[in-house]
PDB file of C-alpha atoms in Angstrom:
ATOM      1  CA  MET A   1    -127.680 139.144 100.638  1.00 40.00           C
ATOM      2  CA  GLY A   2    -129.601 142.396 100.447  1.00 42.00           C
ATOM      3  CA  GLY A   3    -132.373 143.774 102.584  1.00 42.00           C
ATOM      4  CA  CYS A   4    -135.324 142.130 100.853  1.00 44.00           C
ATOM      5  CA  LEU A   5    -133.971 138.608 100.563  1.00 46.00           C
ATOM      6  CA  GLY A   6    -135.464 136.060 102.918  1.00 49.00           C
ATOM      7  CA  LYS A   7    -133.971 132.824 104.219  1.00 48.00           C
ATOM      8  CA  LYS A   8    -132.780 130.506 101.427  1.00 54.00           C
ATOM      9  CA  GLY A   9    -134.196 132.796  98.746  1.00 57.00           C
ATOM     10  CA  GLY A  10    -137.748 132.676 100.144  1.00 61.00           C
ATOM     11  CA  PRO A  11    -140.006 135.667 100.784  1.00 64.00           C
ATOM     12  CA  SER A  12    -138.801 138.020 103.500  1.00 66.00           C
ATOM     13  CA  THR A  13    -141.073 139.553 106.132  1.00 62.00           C
ATOM     14  CA  LYS A  14    -141.121 142.737 104.092  1.00 60.00           C
ATOM     15  CA  GLU A  15    -142.164 140.845 100.960  1.00 59.00           C
ATOM     16  CA  VAL A  16    -144.973 139.013 102.750  1.00 55.00           C
ATOM     17  CA  ALA A  17    -146.274 142.320 104.063  1.00 54.00           C
ATOM     18  CA  GLY A  18    -146.116 143.715 100.553  1.00 52.00           C
ATOM     19  CA  TYR A  19    -148.140 140.828  99.146  1.00 51.00           C
ATOM     20  CA  GLN A  20    -150.727 141.242 101.913  1.00 52.00           C
ATOM     21  CA  ASN A  21    -151.004 144.948 101.195  1.00 49.00           C
ATOM     22  CA  VAL A  22    -151.682 144.208  97.539  1.00 45.00           C
ATOM     23  CA  ARG A  23    -154.522 141.878  98.462  1.00 50.00           C
ATOM     24  CA  LYS A  24    -155.984 144.328 100.971  1.00 52.00           C
ATOM     25  CA  HIS A  25    -155.904 147.391  98.735  1.00 51.00           C
ATOM     26  CA  LYS A  26    -156.794 146.109  95.295  1.00 53.00           C
ATOM     27  CA  GLY A  27    -158.120 149.488  94.253  1.00 54.00           C
ATOM     28  CA  SER A  28    -154.762 151.112  94.837  1.00 83.00           C
ATOM     29  CA  ARG A  29    -152.605 148.256  93.605  1.00 90.00           C
ATOM     30  CA  GLU A  30    -150.214 150.398  91.635  1.00 92.00           C
ATOM     31  CA  ALA A  31    -149.847 152.857  94.507  1.00 93.00           C
ATOM     32  CA  THR A  32    -148.974 149.978  96.799  1.00 94.00           C
ATOM     33  CA  TRP A  33    -146.358 148.748  94.347  1.00 96.00           C
ATOM     34  CA  GLN A  34    -144.901 152.234  94.182  1.00 96.00           C
ATOM     35  CA  GLN A  35    -144.754 152.426  97.963  1.00 96.00           C
ATOM     36  CA  THR A  36    -143.225 149.009  98.653  1.00 97.00           C
ATOM     37  CA  GLY A  37    -141.372 148.179  95.442  1.00 97.00           C
ATOM     38  CA  ILE A  38    -142.900 144.703  95.731  1.00 98.00           C
ATOM     39  CA  VAL A  39    -145.228 143.353  93.056  1.00 98.00           C
ATOM     40  CA  GLY A  40    -147.356 140.365  94.080  1.00 97.00           C
ATOM     41  CA  LEU A  41    -149.212 138.723  91.189  1.00 98.00           C
ATOM     42  CA  VAL A  42    -149.277 135.063  92.210  1.00 98.00           C
ATOM     43  CA  ASP A  43    -152.224 133.076  90.785  1.00 98.00           C
ATOM     44  CA  ALA A  44    -153.514 136.180  89.014  1.00 97.00           C
ATOM     45  CA  ARG A  45    -154.582 134.428  85.770  1.00 97.00           C
ATOM     46  CA  LEU A  46    -152.192 136.525  83.709  1.00 98.00           C
ATOM     47  CA  ASN A  47    -151.055 135.958  80.133  1.00 98.00           C
ATOM     48  CA  ALA A  48    -148.507 138.768  80.444  1.00 98.00           C
ATOM     49  CA  LEU A  49    -147.180 141.116  83.095  1.00 98.00           C
ATOM     50  CA  PRO A  50    -149.320 144.278  83.286  1.00 97.00           C
ATOM     51  CA  ALA A  51    -147.858 147.435  81.762  1.00 96.00           C
ATOM     52  CA  ALA A  52    -148.086 148.995  85.219  1.00 96.00           C
ATOM     53  CA  VAL A  53    -145.292 146.697  86.381  1.00 98.00           C
ATOM     54  CA  TYR A  54    -142.893 148.050  83.779  1.00 97.00           C
ATOM     55  CA  ARG A  55    -143.841 151.635  84.639  1.00 96.00           C
ATOM     56  CA  LEU A  56    -142.345 151.097  88.090  1.00 97.00           C
ATOM     57  CA  GLY A  57    -138.867 151.320  86.582  1.00 97.00           C
ATOM     58  CA  SER A  58    -136.175 151.507  89.246  1.00 97.00           C
ATOM     59  CA  VAL A  59    -138.759 151.384  92.063  1.00 98.00           C
ATOM     60  CA  ALA A  60    -139.451 147.651  91.703  1.00 98.00           C
ATOM     61  CA  THR A  61    -137.224 145.327  93.733  1.00 99.00           C
ATOM     62  CA  VAL A  62    -139.374 142.173  93.759  1.00 99.00           C
ATOM     63  CA  VAL A  63    -141.782 140.801  91.158  1.00 99.00           C
ATOM     64  CA  ASN A  64    -143.592 137.570  91.993  1.00 99.00           C
ATOM     65  CA  ALA A  65    -145.849 136.350  89.191  1.00 99.00           C
ATOM     66  CA  THR A  66    -145.654 132.643  89.987  1.00 99.00           C
ATOM     67  CA  ASN A  67    -148.347 130.281  88.715  1.00 99.00           C
ATOM     68  CA  ASN A  68    -149.916 132.166  85.846  1.00 99.00           C
ATOM     69  CA  SER A  69    -150.034 131.596  82.075  1.00 98.00           C
ATOM     70  CA  ILE A  70    -147.442 134.169  81.043  1.00 98.00           C
ATOM     71  CA  SER A  71    -146.132 133.158  77.618  1.00 98.00           C
ATOM     72  CA  THR A  72    -143.990 136.171  76.737  1.00 96.00           C
ATOM     73  CA  LEU A  73    -141.924 138.655  78.685  1.00 97.00           C
ATOM     74  CA  SER A  74    -141.768 142.156  77.243  1.00 97.00           C
ATOM     75  CA  PRO A  75    -138.365 143.721  76.479  1.00 97.00           C
ATOM     76  CA  GLU A  76    -139.563 146.418  78.884  1.00 98.00           C
ATOM     77  CA  ILE A  77    -138.434 144.090  81.668  1.00 98.00           C
ATOM     78  CA  GLY A  78    -135.075 145.770  81.159  1.00 97.00           C
ATOM     79  CA  SER A  79    -136.489 148.963  82.666  1.00 98.00           C
ATOM     80  CA  LEU A  80    -136.634 147.305  86.102  1.00 98.00           C
ATOM     81  CA  THR A  81    -133.021 148.152  86.828  1.00 98.00           C
ATOM     82  CA  ALA A  82    -133.265 147.751  90.626  1.00 98.00           C
ATOM     83  CA  LEU A  83    -134.990 144.366  90.525  1.00 99.00           C
ATOM     84  CA  LYS A  84    -133.490 141.863  92.985  1.00 99.00           C
ATOM     85  CA  LYS A  85    -135.985 138.999  92.820  1.00 99.00           C
ATOM     86  CA  LEU A  86    -137.945 137.815  89.799  1.00 99.00           C
ATOM     87  CA  HIS A  87    -140.286 134.867  90.359  1.00 99.00           C
ATOM     88  CA  LEU A  88    -141.785 133.529  87.122  1.00 99.00           C
ATOM     89  CA  GLY A  89    -142.087 129.852  87.994  1.00 99.00           C
ATOM     90  CA  HIS A  90    -145.026 127.790  86.718  1.00 99.00           C
ATOM     91  CA  ASN A  91    -145.791 129.884  83.649  1.00 99.00           C
ATOM     92  CA  SER A  92    -145.665 129.262  79.876  1.00 98.00           C
ATOM     93  CA  LEU A  93    -142.511 131.088  78.799  1.00 98.00           C
ATOM     94  CA  ALA A  94    -140.736 129.670  75.749  1.00 98.00           C
ATOM     95  CA  THR A  95    -138.092 132.383  75.354  1.00 97.00           C
ATOM     96  CA  LEU A  96    -136.535 135.187  77.368  1.00 97.00           C
ATOM     97  CA  PRO A  97    -135.886 138.682  75.999  1.00 96.00           C
ATOM     98  CA  ALA A  98    -132.305 139.880  75.663  1.00 96.00           C
ATOM     99  CA  ALA A  99    -133.366 142.920  77.699  1.00 97.00           C
ATOM    100  CA  LEU A 100    -133.401 140.764  80.829  1.00 97.00           C
ATOM    101  CA  ALA A 101    -129.643 141.343  80.874  1.00 96.00           C
ATOM    102  CA  SER A 102    -130.352 144.943  81.907  1.00 97.00           C
ATOM    103  CA  CYS A 103    -131.663 143.737  85.282  1.00 98.00           C
ATOM    104  CA  THR A 104    -128.131 143.710  86.631  1.00 98.00           C
ATOM    105  CA  LYS A 105    -129.186 143.838  90.302  1.00 98.00           C
ATOM    106  CA  LEU A 106    -130.966 140.483  90.119  1.00 99.00           C
ATOM    107  CA  GLN A 107    -130.016 138.111  92.922  1.00 99.00           C
ATOM    108  CA  LEU A 108    -132.747 135.508  92.429  1.00 99.00           C
ATOM    109  CA  LEU A 109    -134.281 134.361  89.141  1.00 99.00           C
ATOM    110  CA  ASP A 110    -136.924 131.633  89.305  1.00 99.00           C
ATOM    111  CA  LEU A 111    -138.029 130.201  85.955  1.00 99.00           C
ATOM    112  CA  SER A 112    -138.968 126.764  87.258  1.00 99.00           C
ATOM    113  CA  TYR A 113    -141.586 124.749  85.385  1.00 99.00           C
ATOM    114  CA  ASN A 114    -141.806 126.826  82.261  1.00 99.00           C
ATOM    115  CA  ARG A 115    -142.152 123.609  80.273  1.00 97.00           C
ATOM    116  CA  ALA A 116    -141.483 125.188  76.869  1.00 97.00           C
ATOM    117  CA  LEU A 117    -138.327 127.086  77.860  1.00 98.00           C
ATOM    118  CA  ALA A 118    -135.628 125.336  75.817  1.00 97.00           C
ATOM    119  CA  ALA A 119    -132.783 127.869  75.826  1.00 95.00           C
ATOM    120  CA  LEU A 120    -131.291 130.698  77.861  1.00 95.00           C
ATOM    121  CA  PRO A 121    -129.918 133.923  76.360  1.00 90.00           C
ATOM    122  CA  ASP A 122    -126.156 134.440  76.324  1.00 87.00           C
ATOM    123  CA  GLY A 123    -126.819 137.798  77.971  1.00 90.00           C
ATOM    124  CA  LEU A 124    -127.256 135.881  81.206  1.00 91.00           C
ATOM    125  CA  ALA A 125    -123.613 136.728  81.853  1.00 93.00           C
ATOM    126  CA  ALA A 126    -124.623 140.326  82.606  1.00 97.00           C
ATOM    127  CA  LEU A 127    -126.451 139.225  85.765  1.00 98.00           C
ATOM    128  CA  ALA A 128    -123.263 139.423  87.778  1.00 97.00           C
ATOM    129  CA  GLN A 129    -125.020 139.595  91.174  1.00 98.00           C
ATOM    130  CA  LEU A 130    -127.208 136.526  90.607  1.00 99.00           C
ATOM    131  CA  ARG A 131    -127.042 134.108  93.544  1.00 99.00           C
ATOM    132  CA  THR A 132    -129.943 131.742  92.934  1.00 99.00           C
ATOM    133  CA  LEU A 133    -131.023 130.425  89.524  1.00 99.00           C
ATOM    134  CA  LYS A 134    -133.990 128.045  89.470  1.00 99.00           C
ATOM    135  CA  LEU A 135    -134.568 126.227  86.177  1.00 99.00           C
ATOM    136  CA  ARG A 136    -136.149 122.994  87.377  1.00 99.00           C
ATOM    137  CA  GLY A 137    -138.765 121.493  85.095  1.00 98.00           C
ATOM    138  CA  CYS A 138    -138.001 123.465  81.925  1.00 98.00           C
ATOM    139  CA  ALA A 139    -136.973 121.963  78.557  1.00 98.00           C
ATOM    140  CA  LEU A 140    -133.294 122.885  78.446  1.00 98.00           C
ATOM    141  CA  ARG A 141    -131.029 120.742  76.292  1.00 96.00           C
ATOM    142  CA  ALA A 142    -127.910 122.663  77.275  1.00 96.00           C
ATOM    143  CA  LEU A 143    -126.726 125.616  79.328  1.00 96.00           C
ATOM    144  CA  PRO A 144    -124.961 128.533  77.631  1.00 95.00           C
ATOM    145  CA  ASP A 145    -121.225 128.879  78.136  1.00 96.00           C
ATOM    146  CA  SER A 146    -121.976 132.293  79.626  1.00 95.00           C
ATOM    147  CA  ILE A 147    -123.208 130.536  82.778  1.00 97.00           C
ATOM    148  CA  GLY A 148    -119.582 130.524  83.912  1.00 97.00           C
ATOM    149  CA  ALA A 149    -119.615 134.314  84.202  1.00 97.00           C
ATOM    150  CA  LEU A 150    -121.995 134.099  87.171  1.00 98.00           C
ATOM    151  CA  ARG A 151    -119.281 134.169  89.800  1.00 98.00           C
ATOM    152  CA  GLU A 152    -121.662 135.055  92.658  1.00 99.00           C
ATOM    153  CA  LEU A 153    -124.045 132.184  91.895  1.00 99.00           C
ATOM    154  CA  GLN A 154    -124.576 129.989  94.964  1.00 99.00           C
ATOM    155  CA  SER A 155    -127.418 127.698  93.906  1.00 99.00           C
ATOM    156  CA  LEU A 156    -128.201 126.307  90.440  1.00 99.00           C
ATOM    157  CA  ASP A 157    -131.120 123.932  89.889  1.00 99.00           C
ATOM    158  CA  VAL A 158    -131.531 122.387  86.426  1.00 99.00           C
ATOM    159  CA  SER A 159    -133.246 119.190  87.597  1.00 99.00           C
ATOM    160  CA  ASP A 160    -136.150 117.472  85.856  1.00 98.00           C
ATOM    161  CA  GLN A 161    -135.858 118.935  82.367  1.00 98.00           C
ATOM    162  CA  GLU A 162    -138.788 117.957  80.143  1.00 96.00           C
ATOM    163  CA  GLY A 163    -138.084 114.596  78.533  1.00 95.00           C
ATOM    164  CA  ARG A 164    -134.815 114.471  80.505  1.00 96.00           C
ATOM    165  CA  ALA A 165    -133.488 116.727  77.740  1.00 94.00           C
ATOM    166  CA  LEU A 166    -130.329 117.983  79.460  1.00 98.00           C
ATOM    167  CA  ARG A 167    -127.410 115.826  78.309  1.00 96.00           C
ATOM    168  CA  SER A 168    -124.388 117.761  79.519  1.00 96.00           C
ATOM    169  CA  LEU A 169    -123.082 120.625  81.614  1.00 98.00           C
ATOM    170  CA  PRO A 170    -120.678 123.153  80.063  1.00 97.00           C
ATOM    171  CA  ASP A 171    -117.025 123.241  81.095  1.00 97.00           C
ATOM    172  CA  SER A 172    -117.568 126.908  81.890  1.00 97.00           C
ATOM    173  CA  ILE A 173    -119.487 125.827  85.011  1.00 98.00           C
ATOM    174  CA  GLY A 174    -116.099 125.894  86.708  1.00 98.00           C
ATOM    175  CA  GLY A 175    -116.240 129.685  86.602  1.00 98.00           C
ATOM    176  CA  CYS A 176    -119.091 129.813  89.130  1.00 98.00           C
ATOM    177  CA  ALA A 177    -116.611 130.269  91.955  1.00 98.00           C
ATOM    178  CA  ASN A 178    -119.179 130.655  94.760  1.00 99.00           C
ATOM    179  CA  LEU A 179    -121.460 127.787  93.760  1.00 99.00           C
ATOM    180  CA  GLU A 180    -122.493 125.728  96.800  1.00 99.00           C
ATOM    181  CA  GLU A 181    -125.376 123.701  95.390  1.00 99.00           C
ATOM    182  CA  LEU A 182    -125.615 122.111  91.935  1.00 99.00           C
ATOM    183  CA  LEU A 183    -128.820 120.168  91.320  1.00 99.00           C
ATOM    184  CA  CYS A 184    -129.181 118.378  87.985  1.00 98.00           C
ATOM    185  CA  GLY A 185    -131.084 115.182  88.792  1.00 98.00           C
ATOM    186  CA  ASN A 186    -133.490 113.377  86.460  1.00 98.00           C
ATOM    187  CA  ASN A 187    -131.773 114.215  83.186  1.00 98.00           C
ATOM    188  CA  SER A 188    -129.578 112.383  80.650  1.00 98.00           C
ATOM    189  CA  ILE A 189    -126.120 113.551  81.721  1.00 98.00           C
ATOM    190  CA  GLU A 190    -123.396 111.011  80.962  1.00 96.00           C
ATOM    191  CA  VAL A 191    -120.238 112.909  81.900  1.00 96.00           C
ATOM    192  CA  LEU A 192    -119.644 115.386  84.712  1.00 97.00           C
ATOM    193  CA  PRO A 193    -117.193 118.041  83.492  1.00 97.00           C
ATOM    194  CA  VAL A 194    -113.778 117.986  85.132  1.00 96.00           C
ATOM    195  CA  ALA A 195    -114.214 121.741  85.608  1.00 97.00           C
ATOM    196  CA  ILE A 196    -116.579 121.039  88.513  1.00 98.00           C
ATOM    197  CA  GLY A 197    -113.372 120.332  90.420  1.00 96.00           C
ATOM    198  CA  ARG A 198    -112.707 124.074  90.409  1.00 97.00           C
ATOM    199  CA  LEU A 199    -115.742 124.742  92.592  1.00 98.00           C
ATOM    200  CA  GLN A 200    -114.032 125.092  95.952  1.00 96.00           C
ATOM    201  CA  ARG A 201    -117.255 126.011  97.787  1.00 98.00           C
ATOM    202  CA  LEU A 202    -119.465 123.276  96.338  1.00 98.00           C
ATOM    203  CA  LYS A 203    -121.200 121.387  99.152  1.00 96.00           C
ATOM    204  CA  THR A 204    -123.968 119.498  97.342  1.00 97.00           C
ATOM    205  CA  LEU A 205    -123.843 117.813  93.934  1.00 98.00           C
ATOM    206  CA  ASP A 206    -127.089 116.056  93.026  1.00 98.00           C
ATOM    207  CA  VAL A 207    -126.963 114.029  89.796  1.00 98.00           C
ATOM    208  CA  ARG A 208    -129.492 111.345  90.706  1.00 98.00           C
ATOM    209  CA  ASN A 209    -131.186 109.459  87.873  1.00 98.00           C
ATOM    210  CA  ASN A 210    -128.814 110.302  85.015  1.00 98.00           C
ATOM    211  CA  HIS A 211    -126.405 108.193  82.916  1.00 98.00           C
ATOM    212  CA  VAL A 212    -123.172 108.820  84.845  1.00 97.00           C
ATOM    213  CA  THR A 213    -120.654 105.955  84.722  1.00 95.00           C
ATOM    214  CA  GLU A 214    -117.754 107.610  86.543  1.00 93.00           C
ATOM    215  CA  VAL A 215    -116.809 110.679  88.548  1.00 94.00           C
ATOM    216  CA  SER A 216    -113.605 112.535  87.787  1.00 91.00           C
ATOM    217  CA  GLY A 217    -111.003 112.377  90.523  1.00 89.00           C
ATOM    218  CA  ASP A 218    -110.646 116.143  90.191  1.00 91.00           C
ATOM    219  CA  ILE A 219    -114.140 116.568  91.605  1.00 95.00           C
ATOM    220  CA  LEU A 220    -113.554 114.530  94.770  1.00 93.00           C
ATOM    221  CA  SER A 221    -109.944 115.666  95.208  1.00 91.00           C
ATOM    222  CA  HIS A 222    -110.362 119.394  94.596  1.00 93.00           C
ATOM    223  CA  CYS A 223    -113.893 120.183  95.798  1.00 95.00           C
ATOM    224  CA  GLY A 224    -112.765 120.524  99.390  1.00 92.00           C
ATOM    225  CA  ALA A 225    -116.188 121.583 100.698  1.00 95.00           C
ATOM    226  CA  LEU A 226    -118.118 118.743  99.020  1.00 94.00           C
ATOM    227  CA  GLN A 227    -120.151 116.810 101.586  1.00 91.00           C
ATOM    228  CA  LEU A 228    -122.930 115.219  99.566  1.00 93.00           C
ATOM    229  CA  ILE A 229    -122.911 113.728  96.088  1.00 94.00           C
ATOM    230  CA  ASN A 230    -126.135 111.991  95.134  1.00 96.00           C
ATOM    231  CA  LEU A 231    -125.497 109.325  92.494  1.00 96.00           C
ATOM    232  CA  HIS A 232    -128.635 107.288  93.053  1.00 95.00           C
ATOM    233  CA  ASP A 233    -129.991 105.593  89.924  1.00 96.00           C
ATOM    234  CA  ASN A 234    -126.915 105.998  87.726  1.00 97.00           C
ATOM    235  CA  PRO A 235    -124.926 103.221  85.994  1.00 97.00           C
ATOM    236  CA  ILE A 236    -121.821 103.948  88.095  1.00 95.00           C
ATOM    237  CA  SER A 237    -120.924 101.066  90.415  1.00 91.00           C
ATOM    238  CA  ALA A 238    -119.881 101.393  94.032  1.00 89.00           C
ATOM    239  CA  ALA A 239    -116.641  99.563  93.189  1.00 89.00           C
ATOM    240  CA  VAL A 240    -115.714 102.210  90.621  1.00 91.00           C
ATOM    241  CA  PHE A 241    -116.702 105.123  92.835  1.00 92.00           C
ATOM    242  CA  VAL A 242    -114.663 104.073  95.876  1.00 92.00           C
ATOM    243  CA  GLN A 243    -111.559 103.755  93.687  1.00 92.00           C
ATOM    244  CA  THR A 244    -111.877 107.348  92.484  1.00 92.00           C
ATOM    245  CA  PRO A 245    -108.932 109.538  93.572  1.00 91.00           C
ATOM    246  CA  GLY A 246    -110.049 111.736  96.445  1.00 91.00           C
ATOM    247  CA  TYR A 247    -112.744 109.334  97.599  1.00 92.00           C
ATOM    248  CA  ALA A 248    -111.182 108.855 101.052  1.00 91.00           C
ATOM    249  CA  GLU A 249    -111.171 112.609 101.700  1.00 88.00           C
ATOM    250  CA  PHE A 250    -114.750 112.942 100.482  1.00 89.00           C
ATOM    251  CA  GLU A 251    -115.864 110.032 102.669  1.00 89.00           C
ATOM    252  CA  ALA A 252    -114.264 111.655 105.721  1.00 87.00           C
ATOM    253  CA  ARG A 253    -116.186 114.885 105.073  1.00 84.00           C
ATOM    254  CA  ARG A 254    -119.401 112.946 104.526  1.00 83.00           C
ATOM    255  CA  LYS A 255    -119.022 111.078 107.807  1.00 84.00           C
ATOM    256  CA  GLN A 256    -118.238 114.299 109.646  1.00 81.00           C
ATOM    257  CA  ARG A 257    -121.467 115.793 108.337  1.00 76.00           C
ATOM    258  CA  PHE A 258    -123.365 112.649 109.350  1.00 72.00           C
ATOM    259  CA  ASP A 259    -121.927 112.801 112.877  1.00 74.00           C
ATOM    260  CA  LYS A 260    -122.927 116.453 113.243  1.00 67.00           C
ATOM    261  CA  VAL A 261    -126.508 115.633 112.298  1.00 60.00           C
ATOM    262  CA  ILE A 262    -126.613 112.840 114.889  1.00 59.00           C
ATOM    263  CA  GLU A 263    -125.052 115.048 117.580  1.00 60.00           C
ATOM    264  CA  GLY A 264    -127.607 117.737 116.796  1.00 56.00           C
ATOM    265  CA  GLY A 265    -130.408 115.353 117.713  1.00 52.00           C
ATOM    266  CA  ALA A 266    -132.014 115.388 114.265  1.00 45.00           C
ATOM    267  CA  LEU A 267    -134.927 113.033 113.717  1.00 41.00           C
ATOM    268  CA  LEU A 268    -133.909 110.709 110.898  1.00 40.00           C
ATOM    269  CA  GLY A 269    -136.650 109.184 108.798  1.00 39.00           C
ATOM    270  CA  PRO A 270    -136.126 106.720 105.929  1.00 39.00           C
ATOM    271  CA  SER A 271    -135.346 109.624 103.582  1.00 41.00           C
ATOM    272  CA  GLY A 272    -134.284 112.156 106.185  1.00 37.00           C
ATOM    273  CA  LEU A 273    -130.579 111.875 105.541  1.00 38.00           C
ATOM    274  CA  ASP A 274    -128.834 111.060 102.280  1.00 44.00           C
ATOM    275  CA  GLU A 275    -125.432 109.645 103.177  1.00 44.00           C
ATOM    276  CA  GLY A 276    -123.991 110.749  99.878  1.00 50.00           C
ATOM    277  CA  PHE A 277    -123.921 107.559  97.840  1.00 51.00           C
ATOM    278  CA  LYS A 278    -126.252 104.635  97.442  1.00 45.00           C
ATOM    279  CA  ARG A 279    -124.604 101.544  98.890  1.00 38.00           C
ATOM    280  CA  ASP A 280    -126.724  98.902  97.179  1.00 40.00           C
ATOM    281  CA  LEU A 281    -125.714  99.735  93.611  1.00 43.00           C
ATOM    282  CA  LYS A 282    -125.273  96.910  91.171  1.00 42.00           C
ATOM    283  CA  PRO A 283    -121.761  95.401  91.307  1.00 39.00           C
ATOM    284  CA  GLN A 284    -119.223  96.276  88.643  1.00 40.00           C
ATOM    285  CA  GLY A 285    -119.115  94.070  85.573  1.00 38.00           C
TER     286      GLY A 285
END
């Protein structure tokens, strides 16, 4: 995934060291950024990224400004052409500049819990190396069709949109050929696009607490890697789900995953293992 990416998109050892260096040498903060390429500005009480960040240009590989009050992102963000990780979760962004599309090396973009962020720019398609996109807790009503151009995307989280605003997923989602995890719980989605069936590497589909009444047979039949589909708190009945074409194959994969967890000696608590589908759903009719 690239030298500075940690496990599951978290901070790597190099990043942690970079953040520690920033704290230790506050007087030479910019020099430290220049040396490491890692900008640590978590909980820094910022309303905007400092100009010094943009002056780093192609030196910067990681910018972490989580948990501030940043309300706007300068078009100068496009000057960070080597940026691989951009953490802007828990801020106050309402829009994103088109210049973000110039950060073509981005592999992780975290915009979680920017409660006023209601739309994404179409230029998102330019982020061809993006692997993780975190949009949980924003205010998105829809995703742009350009999302389908992100062929390297492995994890997409659009759960918990403000006011459960997200009502649908675009058909273009089927273009995300490497997607393994699609999280869209706690929204108002009624129909899962048939195009999800094109996602051959999809392992986890979480649509808990939406308005789904059925699942297309194409999803269960064609998503050969699918092991977990969370349909808790949806109107769909168990009777309808088990009659979906491809259900038998999905159930076999789910049980195989369950058996592997047991064989591995995992400690199972009441919520430690989701078996894929809630069994005590209301009966059909």
